[in-house]
Coordinates of C-alpha atoms (C1' of nucleotides) in Angstrom, one line a residue:
Chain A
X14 CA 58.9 187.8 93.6
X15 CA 60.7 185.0 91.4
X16 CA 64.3 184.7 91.7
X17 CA 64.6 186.0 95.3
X18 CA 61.6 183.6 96.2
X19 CA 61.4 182.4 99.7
X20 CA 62.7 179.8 101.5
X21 CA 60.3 177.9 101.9
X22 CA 59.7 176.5 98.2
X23 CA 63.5 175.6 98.1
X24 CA 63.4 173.4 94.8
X25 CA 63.9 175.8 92.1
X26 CA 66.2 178.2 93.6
X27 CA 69.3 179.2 91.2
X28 CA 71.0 180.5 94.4
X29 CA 74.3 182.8 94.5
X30 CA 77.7 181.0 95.6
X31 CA 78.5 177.6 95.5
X32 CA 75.7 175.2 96.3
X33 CA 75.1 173.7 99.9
X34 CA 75.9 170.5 98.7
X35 CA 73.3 167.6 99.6
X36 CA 72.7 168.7 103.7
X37 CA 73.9 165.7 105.4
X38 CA 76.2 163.9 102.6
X39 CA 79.1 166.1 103.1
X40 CA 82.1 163.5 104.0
X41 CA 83.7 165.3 106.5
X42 CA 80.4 165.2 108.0
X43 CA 79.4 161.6 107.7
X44 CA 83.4 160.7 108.8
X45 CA 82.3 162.6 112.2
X46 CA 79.4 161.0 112.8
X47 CA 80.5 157.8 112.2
X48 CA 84.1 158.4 114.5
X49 CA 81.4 160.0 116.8
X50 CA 79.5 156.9 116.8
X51 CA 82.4 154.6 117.6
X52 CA 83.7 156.2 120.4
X53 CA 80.8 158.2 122.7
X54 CA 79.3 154.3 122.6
X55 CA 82.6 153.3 123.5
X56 CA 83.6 156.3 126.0
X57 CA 80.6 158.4 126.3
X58 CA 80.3 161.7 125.9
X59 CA 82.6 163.5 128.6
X60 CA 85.1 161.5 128.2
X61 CA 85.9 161.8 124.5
X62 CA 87.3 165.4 123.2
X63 CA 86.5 166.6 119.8
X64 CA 90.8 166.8 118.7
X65 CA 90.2 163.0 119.8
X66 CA 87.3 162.9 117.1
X67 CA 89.1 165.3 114.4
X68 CA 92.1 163.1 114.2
X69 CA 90.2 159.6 114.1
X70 CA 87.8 161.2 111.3
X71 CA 90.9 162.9 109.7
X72 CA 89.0 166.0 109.3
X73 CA 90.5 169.4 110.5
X74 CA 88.3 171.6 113.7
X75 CA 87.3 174.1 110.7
X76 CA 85.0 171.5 109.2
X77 CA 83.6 170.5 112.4
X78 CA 82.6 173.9 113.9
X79 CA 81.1 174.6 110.3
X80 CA 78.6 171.3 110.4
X81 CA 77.8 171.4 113.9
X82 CA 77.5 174.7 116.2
X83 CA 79.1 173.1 119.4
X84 CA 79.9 169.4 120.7
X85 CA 76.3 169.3 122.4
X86 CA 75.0 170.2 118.9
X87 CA 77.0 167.8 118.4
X88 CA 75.9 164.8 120.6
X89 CA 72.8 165.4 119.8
X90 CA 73.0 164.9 115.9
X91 CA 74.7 161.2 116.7
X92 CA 71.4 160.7 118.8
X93 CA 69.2 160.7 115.6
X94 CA 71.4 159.2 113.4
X95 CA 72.1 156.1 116.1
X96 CA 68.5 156.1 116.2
X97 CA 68.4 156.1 112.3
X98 CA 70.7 153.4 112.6
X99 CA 69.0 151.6 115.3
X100 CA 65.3 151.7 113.9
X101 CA 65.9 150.1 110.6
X102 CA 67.4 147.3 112.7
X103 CA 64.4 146.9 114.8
X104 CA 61.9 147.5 111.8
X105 CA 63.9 144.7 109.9
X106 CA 63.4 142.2 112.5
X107 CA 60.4 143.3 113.8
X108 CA 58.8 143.3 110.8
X109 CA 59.4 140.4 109.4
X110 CA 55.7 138.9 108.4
X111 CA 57.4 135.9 107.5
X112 CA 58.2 135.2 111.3
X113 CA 56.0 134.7 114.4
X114 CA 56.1 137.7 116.6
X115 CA 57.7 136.5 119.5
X116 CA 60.2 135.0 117.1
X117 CA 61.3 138.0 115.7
X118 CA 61.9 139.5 119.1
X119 CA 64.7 136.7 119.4
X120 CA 65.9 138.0 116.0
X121 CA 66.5 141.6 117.2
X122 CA 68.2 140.3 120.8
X123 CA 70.2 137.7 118.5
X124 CA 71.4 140.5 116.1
X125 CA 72.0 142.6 119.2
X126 CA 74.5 140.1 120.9
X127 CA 76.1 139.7 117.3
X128 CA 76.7 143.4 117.0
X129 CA 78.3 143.7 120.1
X130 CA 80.6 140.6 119.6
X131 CA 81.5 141.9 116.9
X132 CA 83.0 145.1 118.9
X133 CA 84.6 142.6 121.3
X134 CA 81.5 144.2 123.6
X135 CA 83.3 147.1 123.9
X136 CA 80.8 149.4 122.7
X137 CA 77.6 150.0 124.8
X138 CA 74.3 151.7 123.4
X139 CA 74.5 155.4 122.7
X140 CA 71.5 156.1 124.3
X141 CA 72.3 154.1 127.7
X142 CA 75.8 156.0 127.6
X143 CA 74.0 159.2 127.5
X144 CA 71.5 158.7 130.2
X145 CA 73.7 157.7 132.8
X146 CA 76.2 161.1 132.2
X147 CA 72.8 163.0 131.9
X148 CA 73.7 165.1 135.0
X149 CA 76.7 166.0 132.9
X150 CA 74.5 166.8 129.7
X151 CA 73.1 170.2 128.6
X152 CA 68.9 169.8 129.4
X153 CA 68.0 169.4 125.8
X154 CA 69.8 165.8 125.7
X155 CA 67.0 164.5 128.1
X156 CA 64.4 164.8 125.8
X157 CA 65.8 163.6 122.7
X158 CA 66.5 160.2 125.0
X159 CA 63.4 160.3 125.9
X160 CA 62.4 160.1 122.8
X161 CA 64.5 157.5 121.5
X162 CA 63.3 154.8 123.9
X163 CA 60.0 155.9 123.3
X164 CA 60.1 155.0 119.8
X165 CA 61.6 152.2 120.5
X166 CA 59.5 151.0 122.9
X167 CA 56.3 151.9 120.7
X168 CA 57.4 149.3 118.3
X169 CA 58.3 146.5 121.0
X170 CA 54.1 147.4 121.4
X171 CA 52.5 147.0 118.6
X172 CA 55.4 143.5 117.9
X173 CA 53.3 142.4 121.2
X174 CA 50.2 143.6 120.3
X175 CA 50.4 141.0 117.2
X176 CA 52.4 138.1 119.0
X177 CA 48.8 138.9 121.5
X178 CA 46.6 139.1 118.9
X179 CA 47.8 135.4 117.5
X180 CA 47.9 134.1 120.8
X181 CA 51.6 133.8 121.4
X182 CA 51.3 135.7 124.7
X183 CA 48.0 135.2 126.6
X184 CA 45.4 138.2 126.6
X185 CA 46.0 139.0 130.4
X186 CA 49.5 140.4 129.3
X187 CA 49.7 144.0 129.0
X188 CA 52.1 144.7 125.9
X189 CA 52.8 148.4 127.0
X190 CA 54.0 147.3 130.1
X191 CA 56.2 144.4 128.6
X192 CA 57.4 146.9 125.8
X193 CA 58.7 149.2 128.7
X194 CA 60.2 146.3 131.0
X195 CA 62.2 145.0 127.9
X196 CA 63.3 147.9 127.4
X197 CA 64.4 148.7 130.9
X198 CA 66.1 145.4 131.3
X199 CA 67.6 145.1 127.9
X200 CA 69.6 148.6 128.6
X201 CA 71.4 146.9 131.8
X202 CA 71.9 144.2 129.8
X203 CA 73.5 146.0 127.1
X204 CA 75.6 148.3 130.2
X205 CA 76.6 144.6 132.1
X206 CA 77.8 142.8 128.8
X207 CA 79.7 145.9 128.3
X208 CA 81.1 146.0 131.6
X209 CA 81.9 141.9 131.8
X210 CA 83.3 141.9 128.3
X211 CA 80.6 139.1 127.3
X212 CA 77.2 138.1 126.0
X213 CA 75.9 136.2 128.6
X214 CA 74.0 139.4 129.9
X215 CA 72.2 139.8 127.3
X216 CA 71.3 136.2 127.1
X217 CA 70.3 135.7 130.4
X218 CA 67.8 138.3 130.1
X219 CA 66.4 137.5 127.1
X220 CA 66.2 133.9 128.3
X221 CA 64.0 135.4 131.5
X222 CA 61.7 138.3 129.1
X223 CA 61.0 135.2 127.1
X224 CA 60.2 132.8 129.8
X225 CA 58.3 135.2 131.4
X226 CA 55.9 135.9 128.3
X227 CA 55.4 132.5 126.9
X228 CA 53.4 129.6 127.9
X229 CA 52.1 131.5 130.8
X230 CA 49.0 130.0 133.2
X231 CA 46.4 132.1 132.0
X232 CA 45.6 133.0 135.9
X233 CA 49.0 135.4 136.2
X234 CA 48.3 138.8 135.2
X235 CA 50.9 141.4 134.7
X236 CA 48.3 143.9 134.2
X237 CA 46.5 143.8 137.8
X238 CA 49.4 146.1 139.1
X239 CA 48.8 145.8 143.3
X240 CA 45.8 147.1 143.5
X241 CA 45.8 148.2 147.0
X242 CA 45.1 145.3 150.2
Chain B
X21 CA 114.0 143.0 167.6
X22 CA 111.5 144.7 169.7
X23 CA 111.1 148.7 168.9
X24 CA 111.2 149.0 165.4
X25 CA 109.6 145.7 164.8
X26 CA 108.6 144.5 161.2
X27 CA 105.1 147.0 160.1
X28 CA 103.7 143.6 159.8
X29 CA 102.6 143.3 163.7
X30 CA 101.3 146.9 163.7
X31 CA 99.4 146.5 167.6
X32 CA 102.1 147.4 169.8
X33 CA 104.4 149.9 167.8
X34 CA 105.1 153.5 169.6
X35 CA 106.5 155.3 166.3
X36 CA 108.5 158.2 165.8
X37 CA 106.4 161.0 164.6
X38 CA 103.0 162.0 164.5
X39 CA 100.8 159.1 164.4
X40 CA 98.7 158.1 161.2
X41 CA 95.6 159.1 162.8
X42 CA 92.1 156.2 162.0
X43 CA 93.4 155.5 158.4
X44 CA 89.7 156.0 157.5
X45 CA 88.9 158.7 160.0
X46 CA 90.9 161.4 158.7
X47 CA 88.0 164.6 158.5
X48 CA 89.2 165.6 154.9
X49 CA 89.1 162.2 153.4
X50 CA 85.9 161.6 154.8
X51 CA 84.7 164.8 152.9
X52 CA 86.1 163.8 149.9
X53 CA 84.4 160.6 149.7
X54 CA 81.3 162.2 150.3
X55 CA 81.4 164.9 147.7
X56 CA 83.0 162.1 145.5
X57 CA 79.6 159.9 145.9
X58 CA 77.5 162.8 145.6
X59 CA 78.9 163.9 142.5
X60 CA 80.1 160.6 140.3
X61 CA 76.6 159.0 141.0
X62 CA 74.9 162.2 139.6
X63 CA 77.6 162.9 136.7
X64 CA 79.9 160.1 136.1
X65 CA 84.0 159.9 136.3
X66 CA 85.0 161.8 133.3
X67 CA 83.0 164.5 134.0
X68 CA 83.8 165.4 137.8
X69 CA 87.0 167.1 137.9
X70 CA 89.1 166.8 140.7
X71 CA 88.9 170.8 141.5
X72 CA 85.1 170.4 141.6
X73 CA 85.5 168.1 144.0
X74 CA 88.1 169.9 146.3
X75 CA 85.3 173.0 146.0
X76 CA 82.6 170.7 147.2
X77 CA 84.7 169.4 150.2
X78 CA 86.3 172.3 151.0
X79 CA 89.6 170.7 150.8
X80 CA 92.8 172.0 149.5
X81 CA 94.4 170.1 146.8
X82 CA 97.2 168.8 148.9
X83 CA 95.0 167.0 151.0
X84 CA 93.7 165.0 148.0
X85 CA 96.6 164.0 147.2
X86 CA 98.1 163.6 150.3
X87 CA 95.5 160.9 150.8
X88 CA 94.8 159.3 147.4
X89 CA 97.7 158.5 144.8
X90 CA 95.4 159.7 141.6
X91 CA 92.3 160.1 140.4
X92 CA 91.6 156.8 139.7
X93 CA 92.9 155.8 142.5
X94 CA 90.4 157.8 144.5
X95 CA 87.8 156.6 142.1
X96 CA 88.4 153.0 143.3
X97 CA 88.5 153.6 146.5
X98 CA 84.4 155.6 146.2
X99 CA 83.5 152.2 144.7
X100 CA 84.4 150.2 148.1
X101 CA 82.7 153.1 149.9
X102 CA 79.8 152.7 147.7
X103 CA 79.8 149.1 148.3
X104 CA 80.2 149.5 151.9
X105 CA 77.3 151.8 152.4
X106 CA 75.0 149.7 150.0
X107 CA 75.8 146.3 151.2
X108 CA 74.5 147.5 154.5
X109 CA 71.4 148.6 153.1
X110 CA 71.2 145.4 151.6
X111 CA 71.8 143.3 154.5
X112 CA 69.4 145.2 156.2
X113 CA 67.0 144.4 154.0
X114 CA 67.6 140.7 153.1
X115 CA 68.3 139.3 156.7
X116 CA 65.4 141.1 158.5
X117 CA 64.0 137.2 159.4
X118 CA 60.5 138.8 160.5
X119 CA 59.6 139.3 157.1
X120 CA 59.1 136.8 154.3
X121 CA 62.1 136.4 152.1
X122 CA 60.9 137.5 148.8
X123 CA 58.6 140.9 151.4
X124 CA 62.5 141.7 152.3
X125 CA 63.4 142.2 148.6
X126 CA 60.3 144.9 148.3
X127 CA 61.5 146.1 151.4
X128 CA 64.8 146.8 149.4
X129 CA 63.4 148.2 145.8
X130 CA 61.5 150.2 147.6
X131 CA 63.8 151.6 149.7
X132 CA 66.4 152.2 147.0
X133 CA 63.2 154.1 144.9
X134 CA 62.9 156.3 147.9
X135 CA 66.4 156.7 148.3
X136 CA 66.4 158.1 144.1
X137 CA 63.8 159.9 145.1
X138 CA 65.5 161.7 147.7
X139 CA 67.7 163.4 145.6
X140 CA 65.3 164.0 142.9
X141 CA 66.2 161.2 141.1
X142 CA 69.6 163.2 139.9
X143 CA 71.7 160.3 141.0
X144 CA 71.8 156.7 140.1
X145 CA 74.4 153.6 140.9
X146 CA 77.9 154.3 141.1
X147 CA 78.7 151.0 139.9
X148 CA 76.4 151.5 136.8
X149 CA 77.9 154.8 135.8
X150 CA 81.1 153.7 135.8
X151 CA 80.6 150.5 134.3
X152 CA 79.0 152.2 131.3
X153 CA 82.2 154.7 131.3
X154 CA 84.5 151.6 131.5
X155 CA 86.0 152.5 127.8
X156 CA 87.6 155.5 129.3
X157 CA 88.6 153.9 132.4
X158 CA 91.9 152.0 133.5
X159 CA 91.9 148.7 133.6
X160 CA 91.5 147.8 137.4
X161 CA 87.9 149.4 137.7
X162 CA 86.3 146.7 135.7
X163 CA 87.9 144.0 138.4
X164 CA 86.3 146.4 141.1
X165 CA 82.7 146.8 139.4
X166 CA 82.2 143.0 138.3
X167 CA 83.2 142.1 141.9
X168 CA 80.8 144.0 143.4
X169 CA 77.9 142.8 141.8
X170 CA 78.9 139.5 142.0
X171 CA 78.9 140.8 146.2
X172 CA 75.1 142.0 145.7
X173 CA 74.3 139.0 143.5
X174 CA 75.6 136.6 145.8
X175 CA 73.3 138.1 148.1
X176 CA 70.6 138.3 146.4
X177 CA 70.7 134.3 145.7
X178 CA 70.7 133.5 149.0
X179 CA 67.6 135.1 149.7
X180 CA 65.8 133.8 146.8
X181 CA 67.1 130.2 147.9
X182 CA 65.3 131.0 151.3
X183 CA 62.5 132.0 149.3
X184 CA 62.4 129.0 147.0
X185 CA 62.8 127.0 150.7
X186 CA 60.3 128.3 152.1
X187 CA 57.8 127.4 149.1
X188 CA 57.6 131.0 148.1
X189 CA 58.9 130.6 144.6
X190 CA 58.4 127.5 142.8
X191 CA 61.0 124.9 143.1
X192 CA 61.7 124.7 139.4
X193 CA 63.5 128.4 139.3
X194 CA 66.9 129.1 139.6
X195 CA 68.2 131.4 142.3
X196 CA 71.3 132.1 140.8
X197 CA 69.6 132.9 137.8
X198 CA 66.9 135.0 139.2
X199 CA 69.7 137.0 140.6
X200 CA 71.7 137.6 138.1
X201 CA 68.5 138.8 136.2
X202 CA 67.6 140.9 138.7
X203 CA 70.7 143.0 139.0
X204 CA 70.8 143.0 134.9
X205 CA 67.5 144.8 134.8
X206 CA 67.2 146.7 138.3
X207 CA 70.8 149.0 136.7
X208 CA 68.6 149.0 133.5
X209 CA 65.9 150.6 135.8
X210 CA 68.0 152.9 137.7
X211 CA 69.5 154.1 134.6
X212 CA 65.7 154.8 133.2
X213 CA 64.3 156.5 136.5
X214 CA 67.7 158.6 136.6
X215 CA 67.2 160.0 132.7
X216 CA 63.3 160.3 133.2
X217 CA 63.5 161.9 136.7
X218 CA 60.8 159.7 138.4
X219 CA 60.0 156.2 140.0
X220 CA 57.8 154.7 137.3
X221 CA 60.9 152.1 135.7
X222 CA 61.9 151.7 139.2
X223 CA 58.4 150.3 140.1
X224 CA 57.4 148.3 136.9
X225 CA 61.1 146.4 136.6
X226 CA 60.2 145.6 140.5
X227 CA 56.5 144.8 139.7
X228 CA 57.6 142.7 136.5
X229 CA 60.2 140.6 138.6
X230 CA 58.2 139.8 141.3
X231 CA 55.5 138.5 139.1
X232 CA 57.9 136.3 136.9
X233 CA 58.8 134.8 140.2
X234 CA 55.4 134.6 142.4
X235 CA 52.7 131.9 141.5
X236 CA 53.8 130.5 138.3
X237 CA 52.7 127.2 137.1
X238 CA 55.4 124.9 138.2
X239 CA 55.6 123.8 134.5
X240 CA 57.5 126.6 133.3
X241 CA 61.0 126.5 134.7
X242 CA 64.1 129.0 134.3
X243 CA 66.4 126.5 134.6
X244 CA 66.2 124.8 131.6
X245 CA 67.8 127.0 128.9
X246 CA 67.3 126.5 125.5
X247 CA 68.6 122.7 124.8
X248 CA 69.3 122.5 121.1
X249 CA 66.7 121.8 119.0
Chain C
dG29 C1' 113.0 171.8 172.7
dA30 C1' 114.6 168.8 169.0
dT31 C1' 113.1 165.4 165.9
dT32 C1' 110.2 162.9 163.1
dT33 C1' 106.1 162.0 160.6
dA34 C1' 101.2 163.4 159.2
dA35 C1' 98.4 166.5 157.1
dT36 C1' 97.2 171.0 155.3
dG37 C1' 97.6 174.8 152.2
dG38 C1' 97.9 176.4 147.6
dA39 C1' 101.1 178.1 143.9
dC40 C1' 102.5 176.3 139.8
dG41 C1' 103.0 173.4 135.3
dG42 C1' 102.4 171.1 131.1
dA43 C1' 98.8 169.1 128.6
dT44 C1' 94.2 169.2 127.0
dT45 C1' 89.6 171.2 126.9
dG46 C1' 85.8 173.3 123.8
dG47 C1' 85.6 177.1 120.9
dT48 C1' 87.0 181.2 117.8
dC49 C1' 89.1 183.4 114.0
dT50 C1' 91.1 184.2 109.7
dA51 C1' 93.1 182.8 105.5
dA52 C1' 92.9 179.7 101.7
dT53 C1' 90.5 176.7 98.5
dA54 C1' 86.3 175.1 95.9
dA55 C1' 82.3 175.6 93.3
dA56 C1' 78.7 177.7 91.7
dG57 C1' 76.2 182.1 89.2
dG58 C1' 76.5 186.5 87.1
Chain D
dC29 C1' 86.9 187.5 85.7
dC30 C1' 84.2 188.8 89.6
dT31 C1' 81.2 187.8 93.1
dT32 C1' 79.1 184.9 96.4
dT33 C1' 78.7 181.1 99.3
dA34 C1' 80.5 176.5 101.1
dT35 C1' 84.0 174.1 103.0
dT36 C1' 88.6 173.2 104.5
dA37 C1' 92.7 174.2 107.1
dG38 C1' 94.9 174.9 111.3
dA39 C1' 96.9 178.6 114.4
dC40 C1' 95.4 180.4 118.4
dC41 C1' 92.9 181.3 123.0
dA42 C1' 91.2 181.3 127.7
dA43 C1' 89.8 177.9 130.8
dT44 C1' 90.3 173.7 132.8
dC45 C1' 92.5 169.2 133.2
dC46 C1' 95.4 166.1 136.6
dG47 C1' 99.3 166.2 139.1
dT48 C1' 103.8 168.0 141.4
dC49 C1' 106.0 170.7 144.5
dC50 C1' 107.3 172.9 148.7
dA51 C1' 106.4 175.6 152.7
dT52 C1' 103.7 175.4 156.8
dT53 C1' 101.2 173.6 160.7
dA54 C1' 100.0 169.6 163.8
dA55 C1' 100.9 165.9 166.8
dA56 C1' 103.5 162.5 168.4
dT57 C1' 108.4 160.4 170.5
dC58 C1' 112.8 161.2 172.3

DNA sequence: GATTTAATGGACGGATTGGTCTAATAAAGG
DNA sequence: CCTTTATTAGACCAATCCGTCCATTAAATC
């Protein structure tokens, strides 16, 4: 019970053949990803076919099939590592002790609109791109988007929560609600900046989350949600 | 001068063969538009092929073609259907003068939630899918798209203008801007309630816009955006 | 009925789809 | 060197893609 020891303690294992090399550093791998990436945000997923992929990552259909059991598998790996991506942009900005919390809200949407200039607004959010070809998707996709926002949205929170808590937003604001609305709006604004070739999208929307939040007569409550007349 | 006359005064001209019955009427385009809405609002361009939709319609291929140049083509000509049908539901909405402007824009989220609902929440807004597949698109569709949410937008201002005239929303807002806000994030919503299968982003973008626009301190205005510092 | 045009019907075609398969190469331990 | 495993390389496959083609049927005028 040594050298055949189980997988499950997998440090000290002098295993046969040729080492897996480190799981997710393979290049062909990470070239995938990243051509991946660039053109589902761009295309989505039906429309982009994995020869399209092999020959912008330079990598033959061997190496693919051998990373990644099938395009869904696929798709879904991009997910988490656009989330990856994504996160440590939100957790830099959001963050960011050395900012008010509403201010590092504008830091995100800012970095946001720069990113997608950069692109000449050409390429959308993966996650967006997904969940409109989701009747198109195998079932497992829904979850992981799910997910995503979820994530996302649990951040946008607790950023509230503080900006709340230091009175940048008054008390009758609930910052669950806000987290989700932001997050609902910011995703057409992404899908119209895409679709007009330009920020202002994005802008206007931020300008209105941030209106809406700020300065706000004490006596307007987003929480009280219609209780019924 | 007077039997074949110029296609240009096409009232009084007894042709040669059979006539081009309604140029809309025909019973296999009709179909085809149909199964074209149902299916590109629940899975996107890129992924309906034309086949499927031939299948659906119960149309031979000829026909399709017979009546449609390409794919695309047929593609543009579902997004004035679309437009058609929801511009009606709109106007129906927005113009119905017993009700209290900013009541006749409940009148239409909620209709459009039940209308989501109706189909399980499986499809969403033609217009948003394919503006989110515009990267794999030709060119004209973005032309299309834009213009018809300008169409909705336009809309959309006016009733807010009756809104703001009739003291309902404060004078300091912008219509224009309210508008264009509100299409940014209602797509964002419909995209949301499609990939989650249910009403909630539907109802809390709707909730969160009409509480940004009802009762607010006339201090805080939309208008002014962002002078530099 | 002959002619002309509209519309249907579907076989067919070349290109592309996602995916499989096998051979070759690489890198490690024995 | 031999074995074992990882990875690359790309030929190949059945299915589907969008679109063309032509023969047939339908409906009108002459």
């Amino acid at each position: 019970m040594t050298t055949t020891g189980s997988p499950l303690t997998s440090t000290d294992k002098p295993r046969r053949g040729r080492p897996r090399g480190a799981p997710e550093a393979s290049e062909a791998r990470q070239k995938l990803i990243r051509a991946g990436l660039e053109h589902l945000t761009e295309k989505g997923y039906s429309a982009v076919g994995v020869d399209e992929l092999l020959k912008a990552a330079g990598v033959p259909k061997g190496s693919f099939y051998h990373h990644f059991k099938s395009k869904a598998d696929f798709g879904l790996t991009l997910v988490t590592a656009y989330n990856d991506y994504f996160v440590e942009l939100l957790d830099r900005a959001f963050l960011d002790e050395a900012r008010a919390p509403l201010d590092r809200l504008r830091v995100f949407t800012d970095a946001a609109a720069e990113g997608m200039a950069r692109h000449g607004f050409r390429r959308g959010c993966l996650v967006g791109n997904l969940g409109q070809e989701m009747g198109a998707l195998p079932d497992d996709f829904r979850a992981a988007l799910t997910g995503v926002l979820e994530g996302w949205q649990t951040r946008t929170t607790r950023l509230l929560r503080e900006a709340q808590a230091q009175g940048q937003i008054g008390p009758d604001l609930d910052p669950e609600a806000l987290a989700e609305t932001f997050w609902i709006g910011w995703e057409g604004a992404v899908l119209r900046a895409k679709l007009e070739l330009r920020p202002e999208p994005l802008h206007r929307f931020a300008a209105t989350f941030f209106c809406l939040i700020e300065n706000r007569s004490p006596t307007i409550t987003q929480k009280a949600e219609r209780t019924q007349p």
